[in-house]
Short mmCIF file of C-alpha atoms in Angstrom, two decimals:
data_model
loop_
_atom_site.label_atom_id
_atom_site.label_comp_id
_atom_site.label_asym_id
_atom_site.label_seq_id
_atom_site.Cartn_x
_atom_site.Cartn_y
_atom_site.Cartn_z
CA UNK T 1 32.27 2.85 -56.62
CA UNK T 2 33.10 3.23 -60.31
CA UNK T 3 36.35 4.47 -61.87
CA UNK T 4 36.76 5.56 -65.11
CA UNK T 5 39.95 6.64 -67.20
CA UNK T 6 40.55 9.92 -67.73
CA UNK T 7 40.62 9.77 -71.39
CA UNK T 8 36.99 8.54 -71.01
CA UNK T 9 35.94 11.30 -68.71
CA UNK T 10 34.05 14.08 -70.63
CA UNK T 11 36.33 16.92 -69.44
CA UNK T 12 34.83 20.37 -70.51
CA UNK T 13 36.36 22.98 -72.72
CA UNK T 14 37.29 26.41 -70.54
CA UNK T 15 39.91 28.33 -68.47
CA UNK T 16 42.38 25.91 -66.97
CA UNK T 17 44.30 26.85 -63.82
CA UNK T 18 46.81 24.57 -62.19
CA UNK T 19 46.77 24.78 -58.37
CA UNK T 20 50.19 23.26 -57.03
CA UNK T 21 51.04 22.84 -53.17
CA UNK T 22 54.28 24.93 -52.11
CA UNK T 23 56.46 24.60 -48.99
CA UNK T 24 58.09 27.32 -47.09
CA UNK T 25 61.07 24.99 -47.01
CA UNK T 26 62.13 22.21 -49.28
CA UNK T 27 61.30 18.77 -48.00
CA UNK T 28 64.88 18.15 -47.29
CA UNK T 29 64.95 20.79 -44.66
CA UNK T 30 61.80 19.71 -42.75
CA UNK T 31 62.09 18.01 -39.48
CA UNK T 32 62.68 14.55 -39.52
CA UNK T 33 59.47 12.54 -38.67
CA UNK T 34 60.49 9.36 -36.77
CA UNK T 35 57.16 7.39 -37.57
CA UNK T 36 57.92 4.68 -40.03
CA UNK T 37 56.14 4.14 -43.69
CA UNK T 38 53.59 1.69 -43.81
CA UNK T 39 55.00 -1.69 -45.45
CA UNK T 40 53.14 -1.16 -48.53
CA UNK T 41 54.29 2.50 -48.61
CA UNK T 42 57.98 1.60 -48.49
CA UNK T 43 57.43 -1.14 -50.95
CA UNK T 44 55.80 1.02 -53.37
CA UNK T 45 58.71 3.72 -52.91
CA UNK T 46 61.38 0.91 -53.63
CA UNK T 47 59.50 -0.05 -56.73
CA UNK T 48 59.47 3.49 -58.10
CA UNK T 49 63.03 3.99 -57.14
CA UNK T 50 64.13 0.60 -59.15
CA UNK T 51 61.75 1.47 -62.15
CA UNK T 52 63.38 4.94 -62.42
CA UNK T 53 66.86 3.36 -62.55
CA UNK T 54 65.88 0.97 -65.17
CA UNK T 55 64.36 3.73 -67.41
CA UNK T 56 66.64 6.54 -66.32
CA UNK T 57 68.21 6.77 -69.96
CA UNK T 58 64.90 7.32 -71.41
CA UNK T 59 63.07 9.54 -68.93
CA UNK T 60 62.97 10.78 -65.27
CA UNK T 61 59.39 10.23 -64.86
CA UNK T 62 58.25 7.16 -62.94
CA UNK T 63 55.34 5.11 -64.83
CA UNK T 64 52.30 6.85 -63.29
CA UNK T 65 50.52 4.98 -60.34
CA UNK T 66 48.32 7.85 -59.47
CA UNK T 67 44.74 7.94 -58.58
CA UNK T 68 42.30 10.89 -58.89
CA UNK T 69 39.05 11.99 -58.97
CA UNK T 70 36.85 15.12 -60.81
CA UNK T 71 33.89 16.67 -59.90
CA UNK T 72 31.89 19.78 -60.51
CA UNK T 73 31.08 22.77 -58.24
CA UNK T 74 27.76 24.88 -59.17
CA UNK T 75 29.19 28.50 -58.70
CA UNK T 76 31.78 30.53 -59.90
CA UNK T 77 35.43 29.98 -59.11
CA UNK T 78 36.56 32.60 -56.59
CA UNK T 79 40.22 32.02 -56.84
CA UNK T 80 40.94 33.76 -53.43
CA UNK T 81 38.46 31.37 -51.71
CA UNK T 82 39.34 28.34 -53.40
CA UNK T 83 43.14 28.50 -52.66
CA UNK T 84 42.09 29.40 -48.99
CA UNK T 85 39.64 25.81 -49.05
CA UNK T 86 42.69 23.79 -50.36
CA UNK T 87 45.26 25.42 -47.93
CA UNK T 88 42.69 24.30 -45.04
CA UNK T 89 42.34 20.74 -46.70
CA UNK T 90 46.02 20.28 -46.81
CA UNK T 91 46.31 21.48 -42.96
CA UNK T 92 43.88 18.85 -42.24
CA UNK T 93 45.61 16.11 -44.17
CA UNK T 94 49.38 15.53 -42.70
CA UNK T 95 49.76 13.01 -45.33
CA UNK T 96 49.76 15.76 -47.63
CA UNK T 97 52.57 17.52 -45.90
CA UNK T 98 55.12 14.52 -45.36
CA UNK T 99 57.85 12.80 -47.57
CA UNK T 100 59.07 9.37 -47.39
CA UNK T 101 62.35 9.25 -49.00
CA UNK T 102 64.74 6.41 -49.72
CA UNK T 103 68.22 7.39 -48.69
CA UNK T 104 70.46 4.25 -49.10
CA UNK T 105 69.04 1.38 -47.70
CA UNK T 106 67.28 3.91 -44.78
CA UNK T 107 63.55 5.15 -44.96
CA UNK T 108 63.47 8.66 -43.75
CA UNK T 109 60.24 10.36 -43.48
CA UNK T 110 60.19 14.33 -43.02
CA UNK T 111 56.93 16.03 -42.20
CA UNK T 112 56.15 20.14 -42.52
CA UNK T 113 54.01 21.41 -39.76
CA UNK T 114 50.67 22.79 -40.60
CA UNK T 115 50.55 26.20 -42.43
CA UNK T 116 53.89 25.37 -44.15
CA UNK T 117 52.39 24.42 -47.40
CA UNK T 118 50.15 26.72 -49.36
CA UNK T 119 48.60 26.27 -52.55
CA UNK T 120 49.72 28.48 -55.64
CA UNK T 121 47.57 28.99 -58.73
CA UNK T 122 48.75 29.13 -62.11
CA UNK T 123 46.57 30.28 -64.93
CA UNK T 124 47.20 28.13 -68.18
CA UNK T 125 44.32 30.03 -70.36
CA UNK T 126 41.40 28.89 -72.17
CA UNK T 127 41.47 25.54 -73.89
CA UNK T 128 39.00 25.33 -76.62
CA UNK T 129 38.43 21.67 -76.85
CA UNK T 130 37.82 18.70 -74.58
CA UNK T 131 41.09 17.20 -76.35
CA UNK T 132 43.31 19.88 -75.49
CA UNK T 133 42.10 19.69 -71.68
CA UNK T 134 42.42 16.28 -71.52
CA UNK T 135 45.90 16.37 -73.29
CA UNK T 136 47.33 19.12 -70.82
CA UNK T 137 45.79 17.43 -67.76
CA UNK T 138 47.09 14.16 -68.38
CA UNK T 139 50.47 15.44 -68.73
CA UNK T 140 50.30 17.53 -66.02
CA UNK T 141 49.42 14.89 -63.58
CA UNK T 142 51.68 12.43 -65.00
CA UNK T 143 54.58 14.69 -64.04
CA UNK T 144 53.05 16.10 -60.88
CA UNK T 145 52.56 12.72 -59.05
CA UNK T 146 55.87 10.80 -58.86
CA UNK T 147 56.10 9.46 -55.51
CA UNK T 148 59.92 10.00 -55.00
CA UNK T 149 59.26 13.44 -54.91
CA UNK T 150 57.05 15.86 -53.12
CA UNK T 151 54.43 17.16 -53.89
CA UNK T 152 53.07 13.89 -55.13
CA UNK T 153 49.84 15.60 -55.91
CA UNK T 154 48.26 18.12 -58.25
CA UNK T 155 44.86 20.47 -58.50
CA UNK T 156 43.37 21.77 -61.56
CA UNK T 157 40.25 23.66 -62.24
CA UNK T 158 38.22 24.49 -65.59
CA UNK T 159 36.23 27.08 -65.38
CA UNK T 160 32.66 27.14 -67.19
CA UNK T 161 30.17 30.07 -67.12
CA UNK T 162 28.68 29.48 -63.75
CA UNK T 163 30.53 26.42 -62.20
CA UNK T 164 33.80 24.78 -62.41
CA UNK T 165 35.22 21.27 -62.64
CA UNK T 166 38.10 20.23 -60.09
CA UNK T 167 40.43 17.59 -61.26
CA UNK T 168 42.62 16.08 -58.67
CA UNK T 169 45.40 13.35 -58.52
CA UNK T 170 47.79 11.77 -56.17
CA UNK T 171 50.42 9.11 -56.16
CA UNK T 172 48.59 5.71 -55.00
CA UNK T 173 50.96 6.08 -51.61
CA UNK T 174 48.54 9.06 -50.66
CA UNK T 175 45.32 8.21 -51.91
CA UNK T 176 43.27 5.34 -52.21
CA UNK T 177 39.60 4.44 -53.41
CA UNK T 178 37.98 5.57 -50.16
CA UNK T 179 39.67 8.82 -50.25
CA UNK T 180 38.85 9.54 -53.71
CA UNK T 181 35.12 9.60 -52.73
CA UNK T 182 35.79 11.69 -49.40
CA UNK T 183 38.01 14.53 -51.23
CA UNK T 184 35.43 15.45 -53.53
CA UNK T 185 32.82 15.90 -50.18
CA UNK T 186 35.36 17.40 -48.32
CA UNK T 187 36.60 20.14 -50.51
CA UNK T 188 32.73 20.89 -51.62
CA UNK T 189 31.91 21.49 -47.98
CA UNK T 190 34.93 23.31 -47.16
CA UNK T 191 34.52 25.84 -50.12
CA UNK T 192 30.95 26.02 -49.58
CA UNK T 193 31.55 27.03 -45.84
CA UNK T 194 34.46 29.70 -46.64
CA UNK T 195 31.93 31.14 -49.46
CA UNK T 196 29.35 31.99 -46.82
CA UNK T 197 31.66 33.50 -44.53
CA UNK T 198 31.50 30.20 -41.87
CA UNK T 199 34.66 28.26 -40.43
CA UNK T 200 34.86 24.74 -42.24
CA UNK T 201 34.05 22.56 -39.47
CA UNK T 202 34.02 18.64 -41.16
CA UNK T 203 34.71 15.86 -39.10
CA UNK T 204 37.92 14.91 -37.36
CA UNK T 205 40.21 12.87 -39.66
CA UNK T 206 42.76 10.11 -38.82
CA UNK T 207 46.25 9.78 -40.09
CA UNK T 208 47.71 7.52 -42.39
CA UNK T 209 50.96 8.11 -40.99
CA UNK T 210 49.91 6.96 -37.55
CA UNK T 211 48.54 3.79 -39.30
CA UNK T 212 52.03 2.74 -40.59
CA UNK T 213 53.12 3.34 -36.99
CA UNK T 214 50.38 0.86 -35.37
CA UNK T 215 50.82 -1.47 -38.31
CA UNK T 216 54.53 -2.16 -37.75
CA UNK T 217 53.59 -2.41 -34.01
CA UNK T 218 51.01 -5.06 -34.81
CA UNK T 219 53.23 -6.93 -37.27
CA UNK T 220 56.39 -6.62 -35.48
#
C-alpha cells in the first residue's frame, strides 16, 4: 500500500460537494455505551485534549491526525443514490456512530442507533483549478476530523463529465491503513448495487468497539 500526501495527489477541478454526517440528536444525548475505548484510542484522545489546551490561545483545532482515501467512480454522480450509499455504509460500521469523550478523568462512550445518522450534501460550487480544490479540501478535512468531537470524518465529491472523484478522511482513531483500502471497495460496491436497484450485500464486518472490550479483557 502506498500513501500519498493530499498536496501531491492530482485532484481534478470540478463541482465540489461536501457530504457531512448529521445525527437525529446531538452526541451528548446518545445512549451511554459501556464498551470501553481501546488503550490506544484512550491515549489518542488524552493526547489530543492536552494538545488543544496547550494551543487554545491560538486555535481550537487539534493538529490534524487524519487518514484518508480518494478514488474515482466511473459513472455520473446521482446525489440521491450516493447519499443512500453513505447512509448504508454508516449503518454498517458502528464506529462511525459512536463518540468517545474525556469527561474529567473518565472516558465515556455514547453510540447512536443504526438509522440515527444520515448524510447531508452541501454543494460548494465549481472550482476551476486543482489548487483551489486542494486548498478547499485541505481546510475542510483538517477542521472536520477533530478526534474530540463528533463527527470526526468527512466526505467530498468532485464531479467530472462522466465520473466523480470521492475524497474521504477520518481521524486516525476511526481509520487505519487497512480500513482505507476497504472503504473505497465497499463504497463503490454499495453505490453500484443501489444504482442497479439491488439491495447492497457486502460481507459482514467486525466492530472496532468490540475490539476495545476484548483487548481490555485480555490485558486486564
